[in-house]
CSV table of C-alpha atoms in Angstrom, one decimal:
chain,number,residue,atom,x,y,z
A,1,UNK,CA,-2.7,-21.6,-5.5
A,2,UNK,CA,0.7,-22.4,-7.2
A,3,UNK,CA,3.9,-22.2,-5.2
A,4,UNK,CA,6.9,-20.1,-6.1
A,5,UNK,CA,8.7,-23.2,-7.4
A,6,UNK,CA,5.9,-24.4,-9.6
A,7,UNK,CA,4.3,-21.1,-10.7
A,8,UNK,CA,4.3,-21.0,-14.5
A,9,UNK,CA,5.4,-17.7,-15.9
A,10,UNK,CA,3.3,-16.3,-18.7
A,11,UNK,CA,4.7,-13.0,-20.1
A,12,UNK,CA,3.4,-10.8,-22.9
A,13,UNK,CA,5.9,-8.2,-23.9
A,14,UNK,CA,4.1,-5.1,-25.0
A,15,UNK,CA,5.5,-3.0,-27.9
A,16,UNK,CA,8.5,-1.1,-26.4
A,17,UNK,CA,8.0,2.6,-25.8
A,18,UNK,CA,10.1,5.1,-27.8
A,19,UNK,CA,13.8,4.4,-27.2
A,20,UNK,CA,14.5,7.8,-25.9
A,21,UNK,CA,16.9,8.2,-23.1
A,22,UNK,CA,15.6,6.8,-19.8
A,23,UNK,CA,12.3,5.7,-21.3
A,24,UNK,CA,11.6,2.3,-19.8
A,25,UNK,CA,10.3,-0.7,-21.6
A,26,UNK,CA,6.9,-1.8,-20.4
A,27,UNK,CA,6.2,-5.5,-19.8
A,28,UNK,CA,3.4,-7.6,-18.3
A,29,UNK,CA,3.5,-10.8,-16.4
A,30,UNK,CA,1.3,-13.1,-14.4
A,31,UNK,CA,1.4,-16.5,-12.6
A,32,UNK,CA,-0.2,-18.2,-15.5
A,33,UNK,CA,-3.0,-17.7,-18.1
A,34,UNK,CA,-5.8,-18.6,-15.7
A,35,UNK,CA,-4.7,-15.8,-13.3
A,36,UNK,CA,-3.7,-13.2,-15.9
A,37,UNK,CA,-6.5,-10.9,-14.7
A,38,UNK,CA,-6.1,-11.3,-11.0
A,39,UNK,CA,-2.5,-11.8,-10.1
A,40,UNK,CA,-0.3,-9.8,-12.5
A,41,UNK,CA,2.4,-7.2,-12.7
A,42,UNK,CA,3.3,-4.4,-15.0
A,43,UNK,CA,7.0,-3.7,-15.2
A,44,UNK,CA,8.8,-0.6,-16.4
A,45,UNK,CA,12.4,-1.7,-16.9
A,46,UNK,CA,15.2,0.6,-18.1
A,47,UNK,CA,18.6,-0.2,-19.5
A,48,UNK,CA,20.6,0.6,-16.3
A,49,UNK,CA,18.3,-0.2,-13.4
A,50,UNK,CA,19.6,-2.3,-10.5
A,51,UNK,CA,17.1,-0.9,-8.1
A,52,UNK,CA,13.4,-1.6,-8.0
A,53,UNK,CA,10.2,0.0,-6.7
A,54,UNK,CA,7.1,-2.1,-6.1
A,55,UNK,CA,3.9,-0.1,-6.3
A,56,UNK,CA,0.5,-1.5,-5.1
A,57,UNK,CA,-2.9,-0.2,-6.2
A,58,UNK,CA,-5.8,0.5,-3.8
A,59,UNK,CA,-8.6,-1.9,-3.2
A,60,UNK,CA,-10.6,-2.2,-6.5
A,61,UNK,CA,-7.6,-1.1,-8.6
A,62,UNK,CA,-5.5,-3.2,-10.8
A,63,UNK,CA,-2.0,-3.2,-12.5
A,64,UNK,CA,-3.1,-0.3,-14.7
A,65,UNK,CA,-4.3,1.9,-11.8
A,66,UNK,CA,-1.3,4.2,-12.0
A,67,UNK,CA,-1.4,4.6,-15.8
A,68,UNK,CA,-1.4,8.4,-15.7
A,69,UNK,CA,1.5,8.5,-13.2
A,70,UNK,CA,4.8,10.0,-14.3
A,71,UNK,CA,6.6,7.9,-11.7
A,72,UNK,CA,8.0,5.3,-14.1
A,73,UNK,CA,9.8,8.0,-16.2
A,74,UNK,CA,10.9,9.9,-13.1
A,75,UNK,CA,12.5,6.8,-11.6
A,76,UNK,CA,14.0,5.7,-14.9
A,77,UNK,CA,16.1,8.8,-15.2
A,78,UNK,CA,17.5,7.9,-11.8
A,79,UNK,CA,18.3,4.3,-12.9
A,80,UNK,CA,15.4,2.8,-10.9
A,81,UNK,CA,12.8,0.3,-12.3
A,82,UNK,CA,9.1,0.2,-11.3
A,83,UNK,CA,6.6,-2.6,-11.1
A,84,UNK,CA,2.9,-2.3,-10.3
A,85,UNK,CA,1.6,-5.5,-8.8
A,86,UNK,CA,-2.0,-6.6,-8.4
A,87,UNK,CA,-3.4,-9.6,-6.6
A,88,UNK,CA,-7.0,-10.6,-6.2
A,89,UNK,CA,-7.0,-10.0,-2.4
A,90,UNK,CA,-9.4,-8.5,0.0
A,91,UNK,CA,-7.2,-5.8,1.4
A,92,UNK,CA,-4.1,-7.8,2.6
A,93,UNK,CA,-5.7,-8.2,6.0
A,94,UNK,CA,-4.5,-11.8,6.4
A,95,UNK,CA,-1.1,-13.4,6.3
A,96,UNK,CA,-2.2,-15.6,3.5
A,97,UNK,CA,-2.7,-12.6,1.3
A,98,UNK,CA,0.8,-11.3,2.1
A,99,UNK,CA,2.2,-14.7,1.1
A,100,UNK,CA,0.2,-14.5,-2.1
A,101,UNK,CA,1.7,-11.1,-2.9
A,102,UNK,CA,5.1,-12.6,-2.1
A,103,UNK,CA,4.6,-15.4,-4.6
A,104,UNK,CA,3.8,-12.8,-7.3
A,105,UNK,CA,6.9,-10.9,-6.4
A,106,UNK,CA,8.8,-14.2,-6.8
A,107,UNK,CA,7.4,-14.6,-10.3
A,108,UNK,CA,8.4,-11.0,-11.1
A,109,UNK,CA,11.9,-11.7,-9.9
A,110,UNK,CA,12.1,-14.8,-12.1
A,111,UNK,CA,11.5,-12.6,-15.1
A,112,UNK,CA,13.6,-9.7,-14.0
A,113,UNK,CA,16.8,-9.6,-16.1
A,114,UNK,CA,18.9,-8.1,-13.3
A,115,UNK,CA,18.2,-9.1,-9.8
A,116,UNK,CA,17.7,-5.8,-7.9
A,117,UNK,CA,20.2,-4.9,-5.3
A,118,UNK,CA,17.7,-2.8,-3.3
A,119,UNK,CA,13.9,-2.7,-3.4
A,120,UNK,CA,11.3,-0.3,-2.1
A,121,UNK,CA,7.6,-0.9,-1.8
A,122,UNK,CA,4.6,1.5,-1.4
A,123,UNK,CA,1.1,2.3,-2.5
A,124,UNK,CA,-2.1,4.3,-2.0
A,125,UNK,CA,-4.8,3.4,0.5
A,126,UNK,CA,-5.1,-0.4,0.8
A,127,UNK,CA,-1.9,-0.5,-1.4
A,128,UNK,CA,-0.1,1.5,1.2
A,129,UNK,CA,-1.4,-0.7,4.0
A,130,UNK,CA,-0.2,-3.8,2.0
A,131,UNK,CA,3.2,-2.3,1.4
A,132,UNK,CA,3.9,-1.7,5.0
A,133,UNK,CA,2.5,-5.0,6.1
A,134,UNK,CA,4.6,-6.8,3.5
A,135,UNK,CA,7.7,-5.0,4.8
A,136,UNK,CA,6.8,-6.2,8.3
A,137,UNK,CA,5.9,-9.7,7.1
A,138,UNK,CA,9.2,-10.0,5.3
A,139,UNK,CA,11.2,-8.7,8.2
A,140,UNK,CA,9.5,-11.1,10.7
A,141,UNK,CA,9.7,-14.1,8.4
A,142,UNK,CA,13.4,-13.3,7.8
A,143,UNK,CA,14.2,-13.6,11.5
A,144,UNK,CA,12.4,-17.0,12.1
A,145,UNK,CA,10.7,-18.1,8.9
A,146,UNK,CA,7.6,-20.3,9.4
A,147,UNK,CA,7.1,-23.1,7.0
A,148,UNK,CA,6.6,-21.9,3.4
A,149,UNK,CA,7.0,-18.2,4.5
A,150,UNK,CA,10.6,-17.4,3.5
A,151,UNK,CA,10.2,-14.0,1.8
A,152,UNK,CA,11.3,-13.4,-1.8
A,153,UNK,CA,13.0,-10.1,-0.7
A,154,UNK,CA,13.2,-7.6,2.2
A,155,UNK,CA,12.4,-4.0,1.2
A,156,UNK,CA,14.8,-1.4,2.5
A,157,UNK,CA,12.2,1.4,2.1
A,158,UNK,CA,8.4,1.7,2.1
A,159,UNK,CA,5.9,4.5,1.7
A,160,UNK,CA,2.2,4.8,2.4
A,161,UNK,CA,-0.2,7.3,0.8
A,162,UNK,CA,-3.1,7.9,3.2
A,163,UNK,CA,-3.6,4.2,4.2
A,164,UNK,CA,-5.5,2.9,7.2
A,165,UNK,CA,-2.8,1.5,9.4
A,166,UNK,CA,-4.5,0.9,12.8
A,167,UNK,CA,-7.4,-1.5,12.1
A,168,UNK,CA,-9.0,-0.7,15.5
A,169,UNK,CA,-9.2,3.0,14.7
A,170,UNK,CA,-10.3,2.2,11.1
A,171,UNK,CA,-13.2,0.0,12.4
A,172,UNK,CA,-14.3,2.5,14.9
A,173,UNK,CA,-14.2,5.3,12.3
A,174,UNK,CA,-16.2,3.3,9.8
A,175,UNK,CA,-18.8,2.2,12.4
A,176,UNK,CA,-19.2,5.7,13.8
A,177,UNK,CA,-19.5,7.2,10.4
A,178,UNK,CA,-22.0,4.5,9.3
A,179,UNK,CA,-24.2,5.1,12.3
A,180,UNK,CA,-24.1,8.8,12.0
A,181,UNK,CA,-24.8,9.0,8.3
A,182,UNK,CA,-27.6,6.4,8.5
A,183,UNK,CA,-29.3,8.7,11.0
A,184,UNK,CA,-28.6,12.0,9.4
A,185,UNK,CA,-27.4,11.7,5.8
A,186,UNK,CA,-28.4,8.4,4.3
A,187,UNK,CA,-27.7,9.8,0.8
A,188,UNK,CA,-24.0,10.3,1.6
A,189,UNK,CA,-21.7,8.8,-1.1
A,190,UNK,CA,-19.4,7.5,1.7
A,191,UNK,CA,-22.1,5.4,3.4
A,192,UNK,CA,-21.9,2.5,1.1
A,193,UNK,CA,-18.3,1.8,1.8
A,194,UNK,CA,-18.8,2.0,5.6
A,195,UNK,CA,-21.8,-0.3,5.5
A,196,UNK,CA,-19.7,-2.8,3.6
A,197,UNK,CA,-16.5,-2.5,5.7
A,198,UNK,CA,-18.0,-2.8,9.2
A,199,UNK,CA,-19.5,-6.3,8.8
A,200,UNK,CA,-16.6,-7.3,6.5
A,201,UNK,CA,-14.1,-6.6,9.3
A,202,UNK,CA,-16.3,-8.3,11.9
A,203,UNK,CA,-16.5,-11.4,9.8
A,204,UNK,CA,-12.8,-11.5,9.0
A,205,UNK,CA,-11.6,-10.8,12.5
A,206,UNK,CA,-14.2,-12.7,14.4
A,207,UNK,CA,-16.1,-9.8,15.8
A,208,UNK,CA,-15.6,-6.2,16.8
A,209,UNK,CA,-12.3,-5.0,18.4
A,210,UNK,CA,-13.9,-5.5,21.8
A,211,UNK,CA,-14.6,-9.1,20.9
A,212,UNK,CA,-11.4,-9.9,18.9
A,213,UNK,CA,-8.8,-7.3,19.8
A,214,UNK,CA,-5.8,-9.7,19.3
A,215,UNK,CA,-6.9,-10.3,15.7
A,216,UNK,CA,-7.2,-6.6,14.9
A,217,UNK,CA,-3.8,-5.8,16.4
A,218,UNK,CA,-2.2,-8.8,14.9
A,219,UNK,CA,-3.1,-7.6,11.4
A,220,UNK,CA,-2.5,-3.9,11.9
A,221,UNK,CA,0.6,-2.0,10.7
A,222,UNK,CA,0.6,-0.6,14.2
A,223,UNK,CA,-1.6,-0.3,17.3
A,224,UNK,CA,-1.9,3.2,18.7
A,225,UNK,CA,-3.3,1.9,22.0
A,226,UNK,CA,-0.2,-0.2,22.7
A,227,UNK,CA,2.9,1.7,24.1
A,228,UNK,CA,5.2,-0.4,21.8
A,229,UNK,CA,3.0,0.0,18.8
A,230,UNK,CA,2.5,-3.7,18.2
A,231,UNK,CA,3.7,-4.6,14.7
A,232,UNK,CA,5.5,-1.2,14.4
A,233,UNK,CA,8.6,-2.9,15.7
A,234,UNK,CA,9.1,-4.7,12.4
A,235,UNK,CA,9.6,-1.4,10.6
A,236,UNK,CA,12.6,-0.3,12.6
A,237,UNK,CA,15.1,-1.1,9.8
A,238,UNK,CA,13.0,0.3,6.9
A,239,UNK,CA,13.1,3.9,5.6
A,240,UNK,CA,9.6,5.2,5.7
A,241,UNK,CA,7.7,8.0,3.9
A,242,UNK,CA,4.1,8.7,5.0
A,243,UNK,CA,1.8,11.0,3.0
A,244,UNK,CA,-1.6,12.4,4.1
A,245,UNK,CA,-3.8,15.4,3.6
A,246,UNK,CA,-5.5,16.2,6.9
A,247,UNK,CA,-8.3,18.4,5.6
A,248,UNK,CA,-10.5,18.7,8.7
A,249,UNK,CA,-12.9,21.0,6.9
A,250,UNK,CA,-13.6,18.4,4.3
A,251,UNK,CA,-14.5,15.8,6.8
A,252,UNK,CA,-16.7,18.2,8.8
A,253,UNK,CA,-18.6,19.0,5.6
A,254,UNK,CA,-19.3,15.3,5.1
A,255,UNK,CA,-20.6,14.9,8.6
A,256,UNK,CA,-17.5,12.9,9.7
A,257,UNK,CA,-14.6,13.6,12.1
A,258,UNK,CA,-11.0,12.8,12.8
A,259,UNK,CA,-11.6,9.2,13.7
A,260,UNK,CA,-12.9,8.6,10.1
A,261,UNK,CA,-9.7,10.1,8.6
A,262,UNK,CA,-6.6,7.9,7.8
A,263,UNK,CA,-4.5,11.0,8.5
A,264,UNK,CA,-4.7,10.2,12.2
A,265,UNK,CA,-2.9,6.9,11.6
A,266,UNK,CA,0.0,8.5,9.6
A,267,UNK,CA,0.5,11.1,12.3
A,268,UNK,CA,0.3,8.6,15.1
A,269,UNK,CA,2.7,6.1,13.5
A,270,UNK,CA,5.3,8.8,12.7
A,271,UNK,CA,5.1,10.1,16.3
A,272,UNK,CA,5.6,6.7,17.8
A,273,UNK,CA,8.5,5.7,15.6
A,274,UNK,CA,10.3,8.9,16.3
A,275,UNK,CA,9.8,8.5,20.0
A,276,UNK,CA,11.4,5.0,19.5
A,277,UNK,CA,14.4,6.5,17.8
A,278,UNK,CA,13.6,5.7,14.2
A,279,UNK,CA,15.8,8.1,12.2
A,280,UNK,CA,14.4,7.4,8.8
A,281,UNK,CA,10.7,8.1,9.0
A,282,UNK,CA,9.3,11.2,7.4
A,283,UNK,CA,5.7,12.6,7.3
A,284,UNK,CA,4.5,14.7,4.4
A,285,UNK,CA,1.4,16.8,5.0
A,286,UNK,CA,-0.3,18.3,2.0
A,287,UNK,CA,-3.0,20.8,1.4
A,288,UNK,CA,-5.5,21.1,-1.5
A,289,UNK,CA,-3.9,18.4,-3.7
A,290,UNK,CA,-6.5,15.6,-3.2
A,291,UNK,CA,-8.4,15.0,-6.5
A,292,UNK,CA,-9.7,11.7,-7.7
A,293,UNK,CA,-9.8,11.5,-11.6
A,294,UNK,CA,-11.5,8.1,-11.5
A,295,UNK,CA,-14.4,9.8,-9.6
A,296,UNK,CA,-14.9,12.6,-12.1
A,297,UNK,CA,-12.1,14.7,-10.6
A,298,UNK,CA,-13.9,14.9,-7.3
A,299,UNK,CA,-12.2,16.8,-4.5
A,300,UNK,CA,-11.1,14.2,-1.9
A,301,UNK,CA,-8.1,14.3,0.5
A,302,UNK,CA,-7.9,10.5,0.2
A,303,UNK,CA,-6.1,10.4,-3.2
A,304,UNK,CA,-2.9,9.4,-4.9
A,305,UNK,CA,-2.7,13.0,-6.3
A,306,UNK,CA,-1.5,14.3,-2.9
A,307,UNK,CA,1.9,12.9,-3.8
A,308,UNK,CA,4.5,15.2,-5.4
A,309,UNK,CA,5.8,12.5,-7.7
A,310,UNK,CA,9.2,14.2,-8.5
A,311,UNK,CA,9.8,14.6,-4.7
A,312,UNK,CA,8.9,11.0,-4.1
A,313,UNK,CA,11.3,9.9,-6.9
A,314,UNK,CA,14.0,11.9,-5.2
A,315,UNK,CA,13.3,10.3,-1.8
A,316,UNK,CA,13.4,6.8,-3.4
A,317,UNK,CA,16.6,7.6,-5.1
A,318,UNK,CA,18.2,8.7,-1.8
A,319,UNK,CA,16.9,5.6,0.1
A,320,UNK,CA,17.6,2.8,-2.5
C-alpha cells in the first residue's frame, strides 16, 4: 500500500459542467491506475471554495453512490466544495482502514488547488461510522501521533446518517435478529446481511463481545455501557449532526426490535455527549422519509433519503 509521500496521483478531469454560477467542476482522482476502482475520490470544486466536505458512501457503495444528491450544488452556492471518497475497506472497523482513508485524503489534498481552511466529514451507514471514527482517529493521533499515523487533517464537524456506532449493540442486534429470523422468517430479506455480519465481526474482533469486549469497544465510535462513552471523548471538539428515522412500526413488521435499529446508537450518543457538556451536538429525527432508490424505491428507515439536504447544507455552512 503506497505511503502518502510516494503515492502517485492519477487524475482524470471530466468535462466541466455548465459554467453557471455556483456550478462546481467535477474531477476524479485515485492513488494510481492500479487502484482507480478501489481507492478513489470524486471532487466537486467551485471557484470560491476554501471549505471542504468529505462524504463517505455506505458499505458496498463507491465514489458515485451519491450521484443523485443535490448536495454538491447546495454547498457550491455557499462556497463549499465536496468530495466523495471510496476505499476498498471492510467497514472501517480497523485502524489500518482509517489510515488508508487518510492516505486517500492526502492524495486529494495534493490535487486540491486551494488547501481548505476548514473541513467536515460525514456519510451514510458505514460511511457515517467511518466519518466519526476518522474524526476520532485524527484527534487522537494529533495529540500523540503513533509512527506513520500523523493525520492529513482534523475535521471540525462531522455527521452520521443512521450509522451503527456501538459495535457491541450492533453485534447483539444482528445476532438476535439472525436467530429470530432463522427460526420464524427464513425468507426475510434482512437475514442474509445478519448471517454475514455476525461471523464477520467475530472473526475480526476475535470472538463475541463476551469474549473480546476490549476489541469491540476499542473500534466503536462510543460504548453505551461505559459511563464515559469510551471513544466518545475524542469527539468533544467536533461539531456533530446525527440523523435517524426511528420507525418502530417498520422494525416490528420485519420481526425485529429496537436493538436491531441504529437509531438507538444515535440517540444514546447524543444523550451522553449532552450530559458531558458537548454544546455542538444535534440530533435530527425524521418520519416517513426513508426510501432506497437502489433497492427499487423500497421503504426503509435506513436510507440517505432521510436527510433534508438543504438543511444539512445550512448546518455545514454554519459549522465550517
